[in-house]
Amino acid sequence: HRDPLEVAHSLLVKRWAESLADGVQVWRDYVSEIVEFLGEMEQARHLTIPYSDLLVRPEEVARAIGHFLDLSDVGSLERFLLGQREGPTPFSDPVTDLAAAYRKRAPRPANRHALALAGIAAERLGYGRC
């Protein structure tokens, strides 16, 4: 999952939302459905991973995914995740090193109003606990 404010900012930059609040509401609509669905499942049957963890600690995330899937060898998964940092599968404008881009970005101040719009889904995923 990705931070609702990061998603909203991205939607603004791409002109897919008219305001930060609109972008957060788009995030809320999609993520709320997912959180509700996962809430109906046993905790052991799903894994949630913050996007920031994937970018900053891909090896650790690969091990967590491998453990969750009960894989005996997570090497290929690790190589895939690390490869995505250098040559990501293009879904939009490619970035050559996602982790570096994520680290370089100036931290955005928490916008409590926007986080409030994100609702309980954001709270359950750990956003807004500043």
PDB file of C-alpha atoms in Angstrom, residues 1-129:
ATOM      1  CA  HIS A   1       0.000   0.000   0.000  1.00  0.00           C
ATOM      2  CA  ARG A   2       1.061   3.522  -0.675  1.00  0.00           C
ATOM      3  CA  ASP A   3       0.727   6.612   1.506  1.00  0.00           C
ATOM      4  CA  PRO A   4      -2.548   8.402   0.670  1.00  0.00           C
ATOM      5  CA  LEU A   5      -0.824  11.791   0.487  1.00  0.00           C
ATOM      6  CA  GLU A   6       1.814  10.429  -1.905  1.00  0.00           C
ATOM      7  CA  VAL A   7      -0.927   8.979  -4.108  1.00  0.00           C
ATOM      8  CA  ALA A   8      -2.898  12.229  -4.018  1.00  0.00           C
ATOM      9  CA  HIS A   9       0.195  14.241  -4.935  1.00  0.00           C
ATOM     10  CA  SER A  10       0.943  11.871  -7.827  1.00  0.00           C
ATOM     11  CA  LEU A  11      -2.644  12.180  -9.083  1.00  0.00           C
ATOM     12  CA  LEU A  12      -2.330  15.979  -8.952  1.00  0.00           C
ATOM     13  CA  VAL A  13       0.948  15.981 -10.885  1.00  0.00           C
ATOM     14  CA  LYS A  14      -0.582  13.766 -13.575  1.00  0.00           C
ATOM     15  CA  ARG A  15      -3.716  15.952 -13.573  1.00  0.00           C
ATOM     16  CA  TRP A  16      -5.896  12.971 -12.691  1.00  0.00           C
ATOM     17  CA  ALA A  17      -7.273  14.815  -9.646  1.00  0.00           C
ATOM     18  CA  GLU A  18      -8.213  18.455  -9.258  1.00  0.00           C
ATOM     19  CA  SER A  19      -7.078  18.829  -5.648  1.00  0.00           C
ATOM     20  CA  LEU A  20      -5.203  17.047  -2.888  1.00  0.00           C
ATOM     21  CA  ALA A  21      -8.544  16.286  -1.248  1.00  0.00           C
ATOM     22  CA  ASP A  22      -9.877  14.727  -4.484  1.00  0.00           C
ATOM     23  CA  GLY A  23      -6.756  12.566  -4.771  1.00  0.00           C
ATOM     24  CA  VAL A  24      -7.050  11.375  -1.179  1.00  0.00           C
ATOM     25  CA  GLN A  25     -10.710  10.526  -1.743  1.00  0.00           C
ATOM     26  CA  VAL A  26      -9.767   8.417  -4.780  1.00  0.00           C
ATOM     27  CA  TRP A  27      -7.225   6.580  -2.599  1.00  0.00           C
ATOM     28  CA  ARG A  28      -9.831   6.131   0.148  1.00  0.00           C
ATOM     29  CA  ASP A  29     -12.439   4.721  -2.230  1.00  0.00           C
ATOM     30  CA  TYR A  30     -10.105   2.067  -3.628  1.00  0.00           C
ATOM     31  CA  VAL A  31      -8.215   1.190  -0.470  1.00  0.00           C
ATOM     32  CA  SER A  32     -11.309   1.070   1.756  1.00  0.00           C
ATOM     33  CA  GLU A  33     -12.715  -1.740  -0.372  1.00  0.00           C
ATOM     34  CA  ILE A  34      -9.466  -3.662  -0.105  1.00  0.00           C
ATOM     35  CA  VAL A  35      -9.159  -3.113   3.657  1.00  0.00           C
ATOM     36  CA  GLU A  36     -12.772  -4.221   4.118  1.00  0.00           C
ATOM     37  CA  PHE A  37     -12.146  -7.360   2.055  1.00  0.00           C
ATOM     38  CA  LEU A  38      -8.971  -8.190   3.987  1.00  0.00           C
ATOM     39  CA  GLY A  39     -10.844  -7.620   7.250  1.00  0.00           C
ATOM     40  CA  GLU A  40     -13.083 -10.551   6.348  1.00  0.00           C
ATOM     41  CA  MET A  41     -10.071 -12.853   6.055  1.00  0.00           C
ATOM     42  CA  GLU A  42      -7.916 -14.442   8.719  1.00  0.00           C
ATOM     43  CA  GLN A  43      -4.818 -12.337   9.413  1.00  0.00           C
ATOM     44  CA  ALA A  44      -2.590 -15.257   8.395  1.00  0.00           C
ATOM     45  CA  ARG A  45      -4.112 -15.280   4.895  1.00  0.00           C
ATOM     46  CA  HIS A  46      -2.964 -11.838   3.767  1.00  0.00           C
ATOM     47  CA  LEU A  47       0.132  -9.687   3.843  1.00  0.00           C
ATOM     48  CA  THR A  48       0.242  -5.911   3.600  1.00  0.00           C
ATOM     49  CA  ILE A  49       3.454  -4.126   2.707  1.00  0.00           C
ATOM     50  CA  PRO A  50       4.046  -0.386   2.715  1.00  0.00           C
ATOM     51  CA  TYR A  51       5.334   0.786  -0.665  1.00  0.00           C
ATOM     52  CA  SER A  52       8.044   2.773   1.112  1.00  0.00           C
ATOM     53  CA  ASP A  53       9.386  -0.474   2.645  1.00  0.00           C
ATOM     54  CA  LEU A  54       9.524  -2.060  -0.793  1.00  0.00           C
ATOM     55  CA  LEU A  55      11.638   0.832  -2.073  1.00  0.00           C
ATOM     56  CA  VAL A  56      13.902   1.272   0.923  1.00  0.00           C
ATOM     57  CA  ARG A  57      14.351  -2.369   2.051  1.00  0.00           C
ATOM     58  CA  PRO A  58      13.634  -4.638  -0.938  1.00  0.00           C
ATOM     59  CA  GLU A  59      15.672  -7.575   0.390  1.00  0.00           C
ATOM     60  CA  GLU A  60      13.774  -7.561   3.686  1.00  0.00           C
ATOM     61  CA  VAL A  61      10.439  -7.290   1.874  1.00  0.00           C
ATOM     62  CA  ALA A  62      11.398 -10.162  -0.449  1.00  0.00           C
ATOM     63  CA  ARG A  63      12.157 -12.335   2.585  1.00  0.00           C
ATOM     64  CA  ALA A  64       8.828 -11.374   4.195  1.00  0.00           C
ATOM     65  CA  ILE A  65       6.935 -12.233   0.993  1.00  0.00           C
ATOM     66  CA  GLY A  66       8.891 -15.468   0.606  1.00  0.00           C
ATOM     67  CA  HIS A  67       8.156 -16.456   4.199  1.00  0.00           C
ATOM     68  CA  PHE A  68       4.468 -15.594   3.755  1.00  0.00           C
ATOM     69  CA  LEU A  69       4.292 -17.735   0.590  1.00  0.00           C
ATOM     70  CA  ASP A  70       6.354 -20.486   2.237  1.00  0.00           C
ATOM     71  CA  LEU A  71       8.981 -20.362  -0.527  1.00  0.00           C
ATOM     72  CA  SER A  72      12.141 -22.339   0.075  1.00  0.00           C
ATOM     73  CA  ASP A  73      14.245 -19.947  -2.035  1.00  0.00           C
ATOM     74  CA  VAL A  74      13.474 -16.238  -2.246  1.00  0.00           C
ATOM     75  CA  GLY A  75      16.486 -15.453  -4.442  1.00  0.00           C
ATOM     76  CA  SER A  76      14.531 -14.991  -7.668  1.00  0.00           C
ATOM     77  CA  LEU A  77      11.996 -12.783  -5.909  1.00  0.00           C
ATOM     78  CA  GLU A  78      14.810 -10.689  -4.413  1.00  0.00           C
ATOM     79  CA  ARG A  79      16.462 -10.343  -7.828  1.00  0.00           C
ATOM     80  CA  PHE A  80      13.159  -9.273  -9.382  1.00  0.00           C
ATOM     81  CA  LEU A  81      12.522  -6.611  -6.733  1.00  0.00           C
ATOM     82  CA  LEU A  82      16.075  -5.301  -6.968  1.00  0.00           C
ATOM     83  CA  GLY A  83      15.818  -5.304 -10.775  1.00  0.00           C
ATOM     84  CA  GLN A  84      12.682  -3.181 -10.562  1.00  0.00           C
ATOM     85  CA  ARG A  85      14.774  -0.463  -8.925  1.00  0.00           C
ATOM     86  CA  GLU A  86      17.028  -0.236 -11.981  1.00  0.00           C
ATOM     87  CA  GLY A  87      14.566  -0.976 -14.772  1.00  0.00           C
ATOM     88  CA  PRO A  88      10.998  -0.834 -13.497  1.00  0.00           C
ATOM     89  CA  THR A  89       8.122  -2.294 -15.403  1.00  0.00           C
ATOM     90  CA  PRO A  90       6.700   0.856 -17.011  1.00  0.00           C
ATOM     91  CA  PHE A  91       3.201   1.749 -15.872  1.00  0.00           C
ATOM     92  CA  SER A  92       3.901   5.466 -16.226  1.00  0.00           C
ATOM     93  CA  ASP A  93       6.967   7.642 -16.774  1.00  0.00           C
ATOM     94  CA  PRO A  94       9.941   5.409 -15.917  1.00  0.00           C
ATOM     95  CA  VAL A  95      12.222   6.266 -13.017  1.00  0.00           C
ATOM     96  CA  THR A  96      15.634   4.644 -13.161  1.00  0.00           C
ATOM     97  CA  ASP A  97      16.093   4.261  -9.415  1.00  0.00           C
ATOM     98  CA  LEU A  98      12.856   4.336  -7.475  1.00  0.00           C
ATOM     99  CA  ALA A  99      14.491   4.029  -4.066  1.00  0.00           C
ATOM    100  CA  ALA A 100      16.808   6.985  -4.703  1.00  0.00           C
ATOM    101  CA  ALA A 101      13.910   9.063  -6.011  1.00  0.00           C
ATOM    102  CA  TYR A 102      11.889   8.208  -2.924  1.00  0.00           C
ATOM    103  CA  ARG A 103      14.727   9.129  -0.556  1.00  0.00           C
ATOM    104  CA  LYS A 104      15.549  12.401  -2.381  1.00  0.00           C
ATOM    105  CA  ARG A 105      12.012  13.718  -2.285  1.00  0.00           C
ATOM    106  CA  ALA A 106      11.516  16.368   0.358  1.00  0.00           C
ATOM    107  CA  PRO A 107       9.222  15.070   3.058  1.00  0.00           C
ATOM    108  CA  ARG A 108       5.757  16.490   2.767  1.00  0.00           C
ATOM    109  CA  PRO A 109       4.253  17.748   5.988  1.00  0.00           C
ATOM    110  CA  ALA A 110       1.386  15.643   7.264  1.00  0.00           C
ATOM    111  CA  ASN A 111      -1.845  17.206   6.111  1.00  0.00           C
ATOM    112  CA  ARG A 112      -4.229  16.228   8.883  1.00  0.00           C
ATOM    113  CA  HIS A 113      -7.279  17.397   6.927  1.00  0.00           C
ATOM    114  CA  ALA A 114      -6.324  15.266   3.919  1.00  0.00           C
ATOM    115  CA  LEU A 115      -5.541  12.290   6.155  1.00  0.00           C
ATOM    116  CA  ALA A 116      -8.933  12.702   7.802  1.00  0.00           C
ATOM    117  CA  LEU A 117     -10.472  12.402   4.321  1.00  0.00           C
ATOM    118  CA  ALA A 118      -8.564   9.151   3.833  1.00  0.00           C
ATOM    119  CA  GLY A 119     -10.651   7.724   6.656  1.00  0.00           C
ATOM    120  CA  ILE A 120     -10.329   4.571   8.649  1.00  0.00           C
ATOM    121  CA  ALA A 121      -8.469   2.738   5.862  1.00  0.00           C
ATOM    122  CA  ALA A 122      -5.507   5.096   6.302  1.00  0.00           C
ATOM    123  CA  GLU A 123      -5.627   4.617  10.052  1.00  0.00           C
ATOM    124  CA  ARG A 124      -5.670   0.814   9.759  1.00  0.00           C
ATOM    125  CA  LEU A 125      -2.653   0.906   7.455  1.00  0.00           C
ATOM    126  CA  GLY A 126      -0.712   3.128   9.857  1.00  0.00           C
ATOM    127  CA  TYR A 127      -0.875   6.513   8.129  1.00  0.00           C
ATOM    128  CA  GLY A 128      -1.426   9.666  10.114  1.00  0.00           C
ATOM    129  CA  ARG A 129       0.052   8.456  13.391  1.00  0.00           C
TER     130      ARG A 129
END
